[in-house]
Amino acid sequence: MPTPRPVLQVQHLIKQFGDFTAVNDISFDLRPGEILGLLGPNGAGKTTTIQMLLGVVKPTSGSIQMFGRDLETDREAILRQVNFSSTYVSLPQALTVEENLWVMARLYGLPQIQLRIDAIVKQLEMEEFRHKVTRKLSSGQSARLGLAKAFLTEPKILFLDEPTASLDPDIAQKIRSFLKEERRVSGLSVLYSSHNMHEMEEMTDRIIFLQRGKIVAEGTAQEIVARFGQADLEEVFVKLAREE
Amino acid sequence: MMEIFYWPFLDLVIWGFITVYLMKFQGQIPGAVTFFLGALILWDVLFRAQQGVTISFLEELWARNLMNLFASPLKPSEFLAATMVMSAFKVAAVSVVMVVCAGLFYSYNIFVIGLWLIPFVLNLVMTGWIIGVLTTALIMRFGQEAEVLAWSMVFLFQPISCVFYPIEVLPGWLQAIAWMNPATHVFEGMRAVLNATVSPVAHLAWATALNVVCLSLVVALFHWMFEFCRERGLLVRIGE
Ligand SMILES: Nc1ncnc2c1ncn2[C@@H]1O[C@H](COP(=O)(O)OP(=O)(O)OP(=O)(O)O)[C@@H](O)[C@H]1O
Ligand SMILES: [Mg+2]
């Protein structure tokens, strides 16, 4: 079977802040329906990479293509088909959960907004706080709102920066199965950063290990574990992170 | 530190020129009450228009919502347009309240100025947007330290807007600067209407032309700052 055309192609991506290099010449692909893990110690450049893929940080050099188009030139068309969720971002606190979802749906020009909101609220089990003001949500609830916002627009690519960091194990588990289900039925592609190694092993088809802005390992979780001769991904992480 | 001197300095300048004006034209200021109340209401139109733009941006910043907006299909120009629409609503609401209050408390009717009021007020709103976009661009670039500009920047323009006194009160060099400010033409134009001596058409034309030019310039500046912030990674940092 021929490998399908990637939905995302990153080539020789570099980001320098002054003379500090946060992302140092990375290249990778994301295939349709694939969940790609982005792994690496604090400051490795994961968030910076995701921010470049979302067009909010401008690469120093290199190219980013999604759906065969260039992000610099086709920004709006591309961004309409992707979404993201990050623990560092929140939604206006004075609006209710449902109002926030409405605003975001309008921003992305979604049709049949109410139907879509009802569906996502149900899927992420948010019924009990859908009419709550965002300010009054617990951190786990607002993380779920962030995810709902990301799934709401039916993106073809999803960028998740530590999406389950503040969720309780039960909800985190539900989110993971929801993510897998979405991928199965709609062919959603996901770029996923997390510090939870078990989650990485469970969720991802492939992993990219970033360190000081460079890709130091790439492959399935098993492949990486085997290559470094360690017991599991956590061991590999610790080994790699401590290497100078 | 800046702030300690900023407000007293501006107060001194404004009240200084008002005093000069009152001394020069003792007793012969046309409808003094009308004049000052009207000027105050109209200045507030400009101020609220500016606030409408800048505060809309600040609210998104404080809500840590900027990344949601700028990583969406929304264009920076559409974002600005939205803040201007918000600003127009706020101005409309505040104006109604001010006009009603002035009428109730002081039996003051701002519509003595007549239909001329409409184009002049629209120009004031536009000038407010210009200062609003300018402060927004600066806050985006310089972050938290620059937030105070949202409230203070506009008053830097007040002395050279000739709100409470005619432009002749200013020293020559400052007059030259003031004439480049669209708001000066608006207030001079209104005075022309009230005095019914000269036609306000030239002032209106100048105000409109300057507004269009300046608004294009600050929108271009905003886009330039936006790119600059994208490069430095500041869009996702401010508010953190
Ligand atoms: N706007 C910026 N200006 C200067 N340096 C920056 C900027 N953004 C990120 N950096 C630096 O780039 C490096 C990579 O940061 P990044 O946030 O991408 O790491 P990360 O892999 O997401 O780490 P974490 O696991 O802690 O979230 C860090 O050293 C950080 O200090
Ligand atoms: Mg990060």
Short mmCIF file of C-alpha atoms and ligand atoms in Angstrom, two decimals:
data_model
loop_
_atom_site.label_atom_id
_atom_site.label_comp_id
_atom_site.label_asym_id
_atom_site.label_seq_id
_atom_site.Cartn_x
_atom_site.Cartn_y
_atom_site.Cartn_z
CA MET A 1 0.00 0.00 0.00
CA PRO A 2 1.45 3.40 -0.92
CA THR A 3 1.84 5.78 2.00
CA PRO A 4 -0.84 8.48 1.74
CA ARG A 5 0.25 12.05 1.22
CA PRO A 6 1.09 13.78 4.52
CA VAL A 7 -1.32 16.45 5.77
CA LEU A 8 1.56 18.30 7.37
CA GLN A 9 5.11 18.60 6.09
CA VAL A 10 7.77 20.41 8.05
CA GLN A 11 11.12 21.00 6.40
CA HIS A 12 14.28 22.36 7.99
CA LEU A 13 12.35 24.41 10.48
CA ILE A 14 14.50 26.75 12.55
CA LYS A 15 13.51 29.27 15.19
CA GLN A 16 15.96 31.62 16.78
CA PHE A 17 15.11 34.13 19.48
CA GLY A 18 18.01 36.54 19.24
CA ASP A 19 21.07 34.28 19.25
CA PHE A 20 19.30 31.48 21.12
CA THR A 21 18.12 28.63 18.92
CA ALA A 22 14.88 27.18 20.27
CA VAL A 23 14.14 24.91 17.30
CA ASN A 24 17.13 23.74 15.35
CA ASP A 25 16.51 22.43 11.86
CA ILE A 26 13.75 19.87 12.32
CA SER A 27 11.89 18.06 9.53
CA PHE A 28 8.96 15.68 9.88
CA ASP A 29 5.64 14.63 8.37
CA LEU A 30 2.22 13.99 9.80
CA ARG A 31 0.11 11.50 7.89
CA PRO A 32 -3.68 11.40 7.65
CA GLY A 33 -5.18 9.71 10.71
CA GLU A 34 -1.85 9.59 12.49
CA ILE A 35 -1.20 10.52 16.10
CA LEU A 36 2.33 11.84 16.37
CA GLY A 37 3.84 12.37 19.79
CA LEU A 38 6.13 15.27 20.53
CA LEU A 39 8.34 14.36 23.42
CA GLY A 40 11.18 16.14 25.13
CA PRO A 41 12.40 17.74 28.34
CA ASN A 42 11.37 21.23 29.46
CA GLY A 43 12.59 23.86 27.04
CA ALA A 44 13.19 21.37 24.22
CA GLY A 45 11.15 23.45 21.79
CA LYS A 46 7.83 21.57 21.69
CA THR A 47 5.59 24.54 22.36
CA THR A 48 7.61 26.76 20.05
CA THR A 49 7.19 24.20 17.27
CA ILE A 50 3.43 24.02 17.79
CA GLN A 51 3.19 27.81 17.87
CA MET A 52 4.99 28.00 14.54
CA LEU A 53 2.61 25.41 13.09
CA LEU A 54 -0.28 27.60 14.23
CA GLY A 55 1.19 30.68 12.60
CA VAL A 56 1.53 32.72 15.80
CA VAL A 57 5.31 32.47 15.85
CA LYS A 58 7.21 33.13 12.65
CA PRO A 59 9.94 30.63 11.74
CA THR A 60 13.43 31.99 11.21
CA SER A 61 13.72 29.66 8.24
CA GLY A 62 12.31 26.45 6.86
CA SER A 63 8.92 25.62 5.45
CA ILE A 64 5.59 24.47 6.84
CA GLN A 65 3.05 22.95 4.49
CA MET A 66 -0.40 21.69 5.35
CA PHE A 67 -2.78 20.06 2.89
CA GLY A 68 -0.19 20.85 0.22
CA ARG A 69 -0.32 24.59 0.92
CA ASP A 70 2.22 26.89 2.45
CA LEU A 71 1.33 28.32 5.86
CA GLU A 72 2.89 31.73 5.18
CA THR A 73 0.85 32.30 2.02
CA ASP A 74 -2.38 30.38 2.76
CA ARG A 75 -2.72 31.14 6.43
CA GLU A 76 -6.49 31.59 6.74
CA ALA A 77 -7.42 28.65 4.51
CA ILE A 78 -5.14 26.36 6.50
CA LEU A 79 -6.08 27.63 9.96
CA ARG A 80 -9.76 27.04 9.19
CA GLN A 81 -8.99 23.32 9.04
CA VAL A 82 -6.81 23.01 12.12
CA ASN A 83 -7.29 23.71 15.80
CA PHE A 84 -5.39 23.43 19.02
CA SER A 85 -5.66 23.18 22.74
CA SER A 86 -3.04 24.31 25.21
CA THR A 87 -2.87 24.67 28.95
CA TYR A 88 -1.37 28.15 28.50
CA VAL A 89 -4.39 29.53 26.75
CA SER A 90 -7.86 30.13 28.13
CA LEU A 91 -11.16 31.54 26.99
CA PRO A 92 -12.88 34.75 28.16
CA GLN A 93 -13.79 34.25 31.81
CA ALA A 94 -16.97 36.30 31.81
CA LEU A 95 -18.73 34.19 29.21
CA THR A 96 -20.42 30.86 29.87
CA VAL A 97 -19.00 27.66 28.45
CA GLU A 98 -21.65 27.58 25.78
CA GLU A 99 -21.19 31.26 24.85
CA ASN A 100 -17.48 30.71 24.43
CA LEU A 101 -18.10 27.79 22.13
CA TRP A 102 -20.50 29.95 20.12
CA VAL A 103 -17.92 32.68 19.66
CA MET A 104 -15.30 30.19 18.52
CA ALA A 105 -17.72 28.49 16.15
CA ARG A 106 -18.50 31.85 14.57
CA LEU A 107 -14.83 32.66 14.27
CA TYR A 108 -14.29 29.50 12.23
CA GLY A 109 -17.45 30.04 10.20
CA LEU A 110 -19.09 26.78 11.29
CA PRO A 111 -22.56 25.90 9.97
CA GLN A 112 -25.28 24.53 12.27
CA ILE A 113 -23.53 25.74 15.36
CA GLN A 114 -26.07 24.68 17.97
CA LEU A 115 -26.13 21.08 16.74
CA ARG A 116 -22.38 20.94 16.76
CA ILE A 117 -22.14 22.39 20.27
CA ASP A 118 -24.74 19.97 21.60
CA ALA A 119 -22.80 17.07 20.14
CA ILE A 120 -19.43 18.09 21.52
CA VAL A 121 -20.84 18.91 24.96
CA LYS A 122 -22.34 15.45 25.08
CA GLN A 123 -19.23 13.69 23.84
CA LEU A 124 -16.96 15.37 26.37
CA GLU A 125 -19.53 15.02 29.17
CA MET A 126 -19.80 18.72 29.79
CA GLU A 127 -23.57 18.94 30.30
CA GLU A 128 -23.41 19.84 33.97
CA PHE A 129 -21.27 22.91 33.40
CA ARG A 130 -22.27 24.04 29.95
CA HIS A 131 -24.17 27.04 31.34
CA LYS A 132 -21.57 27.90 33.95
CA VAL A 133 -19.47 31.03 33.68
CA THR A 134 -15.98 30.09 32.57
CA ARG A 135 -14.44 31.84 35.59
CA LYS A 136 -16.13 29.32 37.88
CA LEU A 137 -14.80 26.19 36.21
CA SER A 138 -12.32 23.91 37.92
CA SER A 139 -9.00 23.51 36.14
CA GLY A 140 -10.02 20.13 34.79
CA GLN A 141 -13.29 21.56 33.53
CA SER A 142 -11.55 24.40 31.75
CA ALA A 143 -9.12 21.95 30.20
CA ARG A 144 -12.14 20.10 28.87
CA LEU A 145 -13.56 23.37 27.57
CA GLY A 146 -10.25 23.94 25.79
CA LEU A 147 -10.52 20.52 24.19
CA ALA A 148 -14.15 21.09 23.27
CA LYS A 149 -13.13 24.31 21.56
CA ALA A 150 -10.48 22.38 19.62
CA PHE A 151 -12.78 19.53 18.54
CA LEU A 152 -15.72 21.84 17.90
CA THR A 153 -14.53 23.04 14.53
CA GLU A 154 -14.01 19.50 13.19
CA PRO A 155 -10.35 20.10 12.37
CA LYS A 156 -8.35 17.86 10.07
CA ILE A 157 -5.25 18.44 12.17
CA LEU A 158 -5.23 18.97 15.89
CA PHE A 159 -2.31 20.36 17.88
CA LEU A 160 -2.47 19.39 21.52
CA ASP A 161 0.07 20.84 23.92
CA GLU A 162 -0.13 18.81 27.15
CA PRO A 163 -3.90 18.42 26.86
CA THR A 164 -4.39 16.04 29.76
CA ALA A 165 -2.04 17.77 32.21
CA SER A 166 -4.77 18.88 34.64
CA LEU A 167 -7.35 16.17 34.09
CA ASP A 168 -8.23 13.46 36.57
CA PRO A 169 -7.34 9.95 35.38
CA ASP A 170 -10.94 9.08 34.60
CA ILE A 171 -11.53 12.08 32.36
CA ALA A 172 -8.04 11.82 30.85
CA GLN A 173 -8.85 8.24 29.91
CA LYS A 174 -12.15 9.32 28.35
CA ILE A 175 -10.43 12.06 26.38
CA ARG A 176 -7.92 9.58 25.05
CA SER A 177 -10.56 7.17 23.85
CA PHE A 178 -12.51 10.04 22.37
CA LEU A 179 -9.40 11.13 20.50
CA LYS A 180 -8.83 7.63 19.15
CA GLU A 181 -12.46 7.34 18.14
CA GLU A 182 -12.35 10.67 16.29
CA ARG A 183 -9.24 9.57 14.50
CA ARG A 184 -10.91 6.31 13.50
CA VAL A 185 -14.13 7.80 12.17
CA SER A 186 -12.95 11.08 10.69
CA GLY A 187 -9.28 10.47 9.91
CA LEU A 188 -8.20 13.25 12.23
CA SER A 189 -4.42 13.77 12.48
CA VAL A 190 -2.94 14.81 15.79
CA LEU A 191 0.33 16.27 16.96
CA TYR A 192 0.48 15.61 20.65
CA SER A 193 2.88 16.85 23.30
CA SER A 194 2.83 15.38 26.75
CA HIS A 195 5.09 14.58 29.69
CA ASN A 196 3.08 11.50 30.48
CA MET A 197 5.08 8.56 29.08
CA HIS A 198 2.38 5.95 29.51
CA GLU A 199 -0.02 8.15 27.65
CA MET A 200 2.54 8.56 24.90
CA GLU A 201 3.00 4.80 24.62
CA GLU A 202 -0.73 4.20 24.60
CA MET A 203 -1.73 6.96 22.20
CA THR A 204 0.87 7.59 19.59
CA ASP A 205 1.62 5.84 16.32
CA ARG A 206 4.98 7.50 16.16
CA ILE A 207 7.10 9.70 18.40
CA ILE A 208 9.53 12.50 17.77
CA PHE A 209 11.96 13.10 20.59
CA LEU A 210 13.14 16.69 20.75
CA GLN A 211 16.11 17.88 22.72
CA ARG A 212 17.53 21.36 22.68
CA GLY A 213 15.60 22.03 19.51
CA LYS A 214 16.84 18.99 17.62
CA ILE A 215 15.19 15.68 16.81
CA VAL A 216 17.31 13.09 18.62
CA ALA A 217 15.08 10.04 18.09
CA GLU A 218 12.14 9.15 15.91
CA GLY A 219 9.96 6.06 15.51
CA THR A 220 7.24 4.07 17.27
CA ALA A 221 7.43 3.90 21.04
CA GLN A 222 8.59 0.26 20.83
CA GLU A 223 11.24 1.08 18.25
CA ILE A 224 12.65 3.87 20.36
CA VAL A 225 12.62 1.77 23.51
CA ALA A 226 14.37 -1.07 21.66
CA ARG A 227 16.94 1.17 20.01
CA PHE A 228 18.07 2.67 23.29
CA GLY A 229 18.01 -0.69 25.05
CA GLN A 230 15.82 0.50 27.91
CA ALA A 231 12.86 -1.04 29.70
CA ASP A 232 10.31 1.59 28.67
CA LEU A 233 9.85 5.06 27.27
CA GLU A 234 10.28 6.68 30.65
CA GLU A 235 13.76 5.18 30.96
CA VAL A 236 14.64 6.37 27.48
CA PHE A 237 13.42 9.83 28.36
CA VAL A 238 15.52 10.00 31.49
CA LYS A 239 18.57 8.64 29.67
CA LEU A 240 18.26 11.09 26.80
CA ALA A 241 17.38 14.06 28.98
CA ARG A 242 20.46 13.54 31.16
CA GLU A 243 22.84 13.24 28.24
CA GLU A 244 24.87 16.30 27.59
CA MET B 1 7.96 57.28 37.75
CA MET B 2 6.77 58.66 34.41
CA GLU B 3 3.24 58.81 35.73
CA ILE B 4 4.10 61.09 38.62
CA PHE B 5 5.00 63.82 36.17
CA TYR B 6 2.74 62.90 33.30
CA TRP B 7 -0.64 63.93 34.70
CA PRO B 8 0.40 67.12 36.51
CA PHE B 9 2.25 68.20 33.40
CA LEU B 10 -0.74 67.62 31.15
CA ASP B 11 -3.10 69.31 33.65
CA LEU B 12 -0.82 72.29 33.73
CA VAL B 13 -0.69 72.52 29.97
CA ILE B 14 -4.43 72.17 29.46
CA TRP B 15 -5.46 74.54 32.24
CA GLY B 16 -2.70 76.95 31.29
CA PHE B 17 -4.05 77.34 27.81
CA ILE B 18 -7.63 77.54 29.05
CA THR B 19 -6.55 80.35 31.39
CA VAL B 20 -4.79 82.19 28.58
CA TYR B 21 -7.93 81.86 26.52
CA LEU B 22 -10.21 83.15 29.29
CA MET B 23 -7.93 86.12 29.96
CA LYS B 24 -7.66 87.10 26.32
CA PHE B 25 -11.34 86.97 25.62
CA GLN B 26 -12.73 88.04 28.97
CA GLY B 27 -16.48 88.14 28.91
CA GLN B 28 -16.82 87.68 25.21
CA ILE B 29 -16.67 83.93 24.91
CA PRO B 30 -19.76 82.96 22.94
CA GLY B 31 -22.13 81.06 25.22
CA ALA B 32 -19.42 80.01 27.65
CA VAL B 33 -21.42 77.19 29.23
CA THR B 34 -22.56 75.79 25.94
CA PHE B 35 -19.06 75.92 24.82
CA PHE B 36 -17.35 74.03 27.62
CA LEU B 37 -20.05 71.43 28.11
CA GLY B 38 -20.22 70.71 24.42
CA ALA B 39 -16.44 70.48 24.22
CA LEU B 40 -16.39 68.06 27.13
CA ILE B 41 -19.02 65.78 25.63
CA LEU B 42 -17.28 65.77 22.28
CA TRP B 43 -13.90 65.09 23.81
CA ASP B 44 -15.50 62.14 25.55
CA VAL B 45 -16.65 60.81 22.19
CA LEU B 46 -13.05 60.69 21.05
CA PHE B 47 -11.86 59.24 24.35
CA ARG B 48 -14.50 56.46 24.38
CA ALA B 49 -13.82 55.62 20.74
CA GLN B 50 -10.16 55.14 21.60
CA GLN B 51 -10.98 53.12 24.72
CA GLY B 52 -13.38 50.95 22.75
CA VAL B 53 -10.56 49.79 20.52
CA THR B 54 -7.80 49.45 23.11
CA ILE B 55 -9.88 47.92 25.89
CA SER B 56 -11.29 45.29 23.54
CA PHE B 57 -7.72 44.21 22.85
CA LEU B 58 -6.75 44.36 26.53
CA GLU B 59 -9.72 42.22 27.50
CA GLU B 60 -8.61 39.48 25.12
CA LEU B 61 -5.09 39.81 26.42
CA TRP B 62 -6.15 39.55 30.06
CA ALA B 63 -8.38 36.61 29.24
CA ARG B 64 -5.36 34.90 27.63
CA ASN B 65 -7.54 34.55 24.59
CA LEU B 66 -5.24 36.21 22.04
CA MET B 67 -3.74 32.96 20.86
CA ASN B 68 -7.20 31.51 20.28
CA LEU B 69 -7.94 34.50 18.09
CA PHE B 70 -4.68 34.77 16.22
CA ALA B 71 -4.39 31.03 15.58
CA SER B 72 -7.87 31.08 14.05
CA PRO B 73 -8.76 32.08 10.48
CA LEU B 74 -9.34 35.62 11.75
CA LYS B 75 -7.11 38.19 10.05
CA PRO B 76 -5.45 40.93 12.10
CA SER B 77 -7.34 43.48 10.01
CA GLU B 78 -10.64 41.76 10.81
CA PHE B 79 -9.73 41.81 14.46
CA LEU B 80 -9.13 45.56 14.29
CA ALA B 81 -12.37 46.07 12.43
CA ALA B 82 -14.21 44.17 15.16
CA THR B 83 -12.70 46.36 17.88
CA MET B 84 -13.82 49.43 15.93
CA VAL B 85 -17.35 48.14 15.73
CA MET B 86 -17.31 47.53 19.49
CA SER B 87 -15.99 51.03 19.96
CA ALA B 88 -18.80 52.50 17.85
CA PHE B 89 -21.39 50.76 20.04
CA LYS B 90 -19.76 52.00 23.22
CA VAL B 91 -19.55 55.56 21.92
CA ALA B 92 -23.21 55.48 20.92
CA ALA B 93 -24.24 54.27 24.38
CA VAL B 94 -22.08 56.75 26.28
CA SER B 95 -23.12 59.65 24.06
CA VAL B 96 -26.80 59.05 24.68
CA VAL B 97 -26.22 59.07 28.44
CA MET B 98 -24.07 62.21 28.33
CA VAL B 99 -26.47 64.12 26.12
CA VAL B 100 -29.46 63.19 28.27
CA CYS B 101 -27.63 64.13 31.47
CA ALA B 102 -26.43 67.44 30.07
CA GLY B 103 -30.02 68.15 29.07
CA LEU B 104 -31.47 67.20 32.46
CA PHE B 105 -28.88 68.82 34.73
CA TYR B 106 -27.96 71.94 32.77
CA SER B 107 -30.76 72.23 30.21
CA TYR B 108 -28.01 71.96 27.72
CA ASN B 109 -28.85 70.87 24.21
CA ILE B 110 -25.84 69.83 22.21
CA PHE B 111 -27.86 69.86 19.03
CA VAL B 112 -27.62 73.68 18.94
CA ILE B 113 -24.68 72.92 16.72
CA GLY B 114 -27.16 71.47 14.25
CA LEU B 115 -26.69 68.87 11.58
CA TRP B 116 -23.01 69.73 11.35
CA LEU B 117 -22.66 67.72 14.52
CA ILE B 118 -23.02 64.43 12.67
CA PRO B 119 -20.04 64.55 10.29
CA PHE B 120 -17.88 66.13 12.96
CA VAL B 121 -18.71 63.46 15.52
CA LEU B 122 -18.00 60.72 12.99
CA ASN B 123 -14.61 62.29 12.48
CA LEU B 124 -13.98 62.35 16.21
CA VAL B 125 -14.79 58.65 16.41
CA MET B 126 -12.30 58.02 13.66
CA THR B 127 -9.61 60.01 15.45
CA GLY B 128 -10.37 57.95 18.56
CA TRP B 129 -9.84 54.78 16.53
CA ILE B 130 -6.51 56.10 15.29
CA ILE B 131 -5.20 56.67 18.81
CA GLY B 132 -6.79 53.37 19.84
CA VAL B 133 -5.03 51.35 17.16
CA LEU B 134 -1.77 53.15 17.93
CA THR B 135 -1.94 52.31 21.65
CA THR B 136 -2.99 48.73 20.86
CA ALA B 137 0.03 48.27 18.63
CA LEU B 138 2.30 49.62 21.37
CA ILE B 139 0.76 47.38 24.04
CA MET B 140 1.12 44.36 21.78
CA ARG B 141 4.78 45.21 21.28
CA PHE B 142 5.80 46.31 24.78
CA GLY B 143 3.44 44.20 26.87
CA GLN B 144 2.40 44.84 30.43
CA GLU B 145 4.43 48.02 31.04
CA ALA B 146 2.64 49.68 28.15
CA GLU B 147 -0.87 48.83 29.35
CA VAL B 148 -1.19 52.18 31.11
CA LEU B 149 -1.09 53.80 27.66
CA ALA B 150 -4.65 52.62 27.18
CA TRP B 151 -5.75 55.35 29.58
CA SER B 152 -3.00 57.93 29.29
CA MET B 153 -2.01 58.14 25.64
CA VAL B 154 -5.10 59.98 24.49
CA PHE B 155 -4.47 62.85 26.91
CA LEU B 156 -1.16 63.51 25.27
CA PHE B 157 -3.22 64.54 22.26
CA GLN B 158 -5.64 66.66 24.26
CA PRO B 159 -3.61 69.89 24.44
CA ILE B 160 -3.02 69.81 20.69
CA SER B 161 -6.65 69.00 19.91
CA CYS B 162 -7.81 72.49 20.93
CA VAL B 163 -10.84 71.12 22.72
CA PHE B 164 -11.43 73.89 25.24
CA TYR B 165 -9.70 76.81 23.54
CA PRO B 166 -9.17 77.98 19.97
CA ILE B 167 -5.90 77.24 18.26
CA GLU B 168 -4.73 80.89 18.36
CA VAL B 169 -4.07 80.40 22.07
CA LEU B 170 -1.21 78.02 21.33
CA PRO B 171 2.30 79.24 20.57
CA GLY B 172 3.17 79.23 16.89
CA TRP B 173 5.22 76.04 16.78
CA LEU B 174 2.55 74.11 18.65
CA GLN B 175 -0.10 75.44 16.26
CA ALA B 176 1.81 73.88 13.40
CA ILE B 177 1.70 70.52 15.17
CA ALA B 178 -1.94 70.92 16.18
CA TRP B 179 -3.01 71.50 12.58
CA MET B 180 -1.77 68.02 11.74
CA ASN B 181 -4.20 66.57 14.27
CA PRO B 182 -7.61 65.80 12.76
CA ALA B 183 -9.30 66.50 16.09
CA THR B 184 -8.11 70.12 15.96
CA HIS B 185 -9.94 70.60 12.69
CA VAL B 186 -13.06 69.09 14.22
CA PHE B 187 -13.04 71.41 17.23
CA GLU B 188 -12.09 74.45 15.15
CA GLY B 189 -14.87 73.51 12.75
CA MET B 190 -17.42 73.30 15.57
CA ARG B 191 -16.37 76.71 16.80
CA ALA B 192 -16.84 78.03 13.28
CA VAL B 193 -20.37 76.61 13.33
CA LEU B 194 -21.13 78.21 16.71
CA ASN B 195 -19.69 81.59 15.75
CA ALA B 196 -21.35 81.40 12.36
CA THR B 197 -18.62 83.58 10.95
CA VAL B 198 -16.64 81.34 8.64
CA SER B 199 -17.76 78.20 6.86
CA PRO B 200 -16.75 74.94 8.60
CA VAL B 201 -16.47 73.06 5.32
CA ALA B 202 -12.70 73.46 5.01
CA HIS B 203 -12.20 72.18 8.56
CA LEU B 204 -14.43 69.20 7.89
CA ALA B 205 -12.56 68.36 4.71
CA TRP B 206 -9.20 68.63 6.46
CA ALA B 207 -10.37 66.52 9.40
CA THR B 208 -11.66 63.79 7.10
CA ALA B 209 -8.58 63.74 4.89
CA LEU B 210 -6.20 63.66 7.85
CA ASN B 211 -8.26 60.94 9.51
CA VAL B 212 -8.17 58.72 6.44
CA VAL B 213 -4.42 59.17 6.07
CA CYS B 214 -3.64 58.65 9.76
CA LEU B 215 -5.95 55.65 10.09
CA SER B 216 -4.24 53.97 7.14
CA LEU B 217 -0.88 54.71 8.71
CA VAL B 218 -1.71 53.27 12.14
CA VAL B 219 -3.35 50.18 10.62
CA ALA B 220 -0.16 49.64 8.64
CA LEU B 221 1.82 50.14 11.84
CA PHE B 222 -0.37 47.57 13.60
CA HIS B 223 0.31 45.00 10.89
CA TRP B 224 3.99 45.73 11.04
CA MET B 225 4.01 45.32 14.84
CA PHE B 226 2.00 42.13 14.48
CA GLU B 227 4.67 40.65 12.21
CA PHE B 228 7.38 41.89 14.55
CA CYS B 229 5.67 40.18 17.50
CA ARG B 230 5.23 37.00 15.50
CA GLU B 231 8.94 37.01 14.87
CA ARG B 232 9.90 37.63 18.49
CA GLY B 233 7.28 35.20 19.76
CA LEU B 234 5.59 38.00 21.69
CA LEU B 235 2.00 37.33 20.63
CA VAL B 236 1.89 34.23 22.75
CA ARG B 237 3.84 35.73 25.62
CA ILE B 238 2.00 38.92 26.47
CA GLY B 239 -0.37 38.51 29.34
CA GLU B 240 1.57 35.59 30.72
N1 LIG C 1 9.31 34.32 22.80
C1 LIG C 1 10.45 33.77 23.22
N2 LIG C 1 11.55 34.53 23.36
C2 LIG C 1 12.71 33.99 23.77
N3 LIG C 1 12.89 32.70 24.07
C3 LIG C 1 11.83 31.88 23.96
C4 LIG C 1 10.56 32.37 23.52
N4 LIG C 1 9.69 31.32 23.51
C5 LIG C 1 10.39 30.24 23.92
N5 LIG C 1 11.67 30.57 24.18
C6 LIG C 1 12.72 29.63 24.62
O1 LIG C 1 12.78 28.57 23.72
C7 LIG C 1 13.03 27.34 24.41
C8 LIG C 1 11.97 26.32 24.05
O2 LIG C 1 10.77 26.65 24.70
P1 LIG C 1 9.44 25.82 24.53
O3 LIG C 1 8.37 26.53 25.28
O4 LIG C 1 9.21 25.56 23.10
O5 LIG C 1 9.81 24.46 25.27
P2 LIG C 1 8.90 23.20 25.56
O6 LIG C 1 9.55 22.04 24.89
O7 LIG C 1 7.50 23.46 25.23
O8 LIG C 1 9.09 23.02 27.13
P3 LIG C 1 8.04 22.58 28.27
O9 LIG C 1 8.13 21.10 28.38
O10 LIG C 1 8.60 23.22 29.50
O11 LIG C 1 6.69 23.08 27.91
C9 LIG C 1 13.08 27.68 25.89
O12 LIG C 1 14.42 27.75 26.27
C10 LIG C 1 12.43 29.04 25.97
O13 LIG C 1 12.99 29.81 27.00
MG MG C 2 5.69 23.55 26.31
#
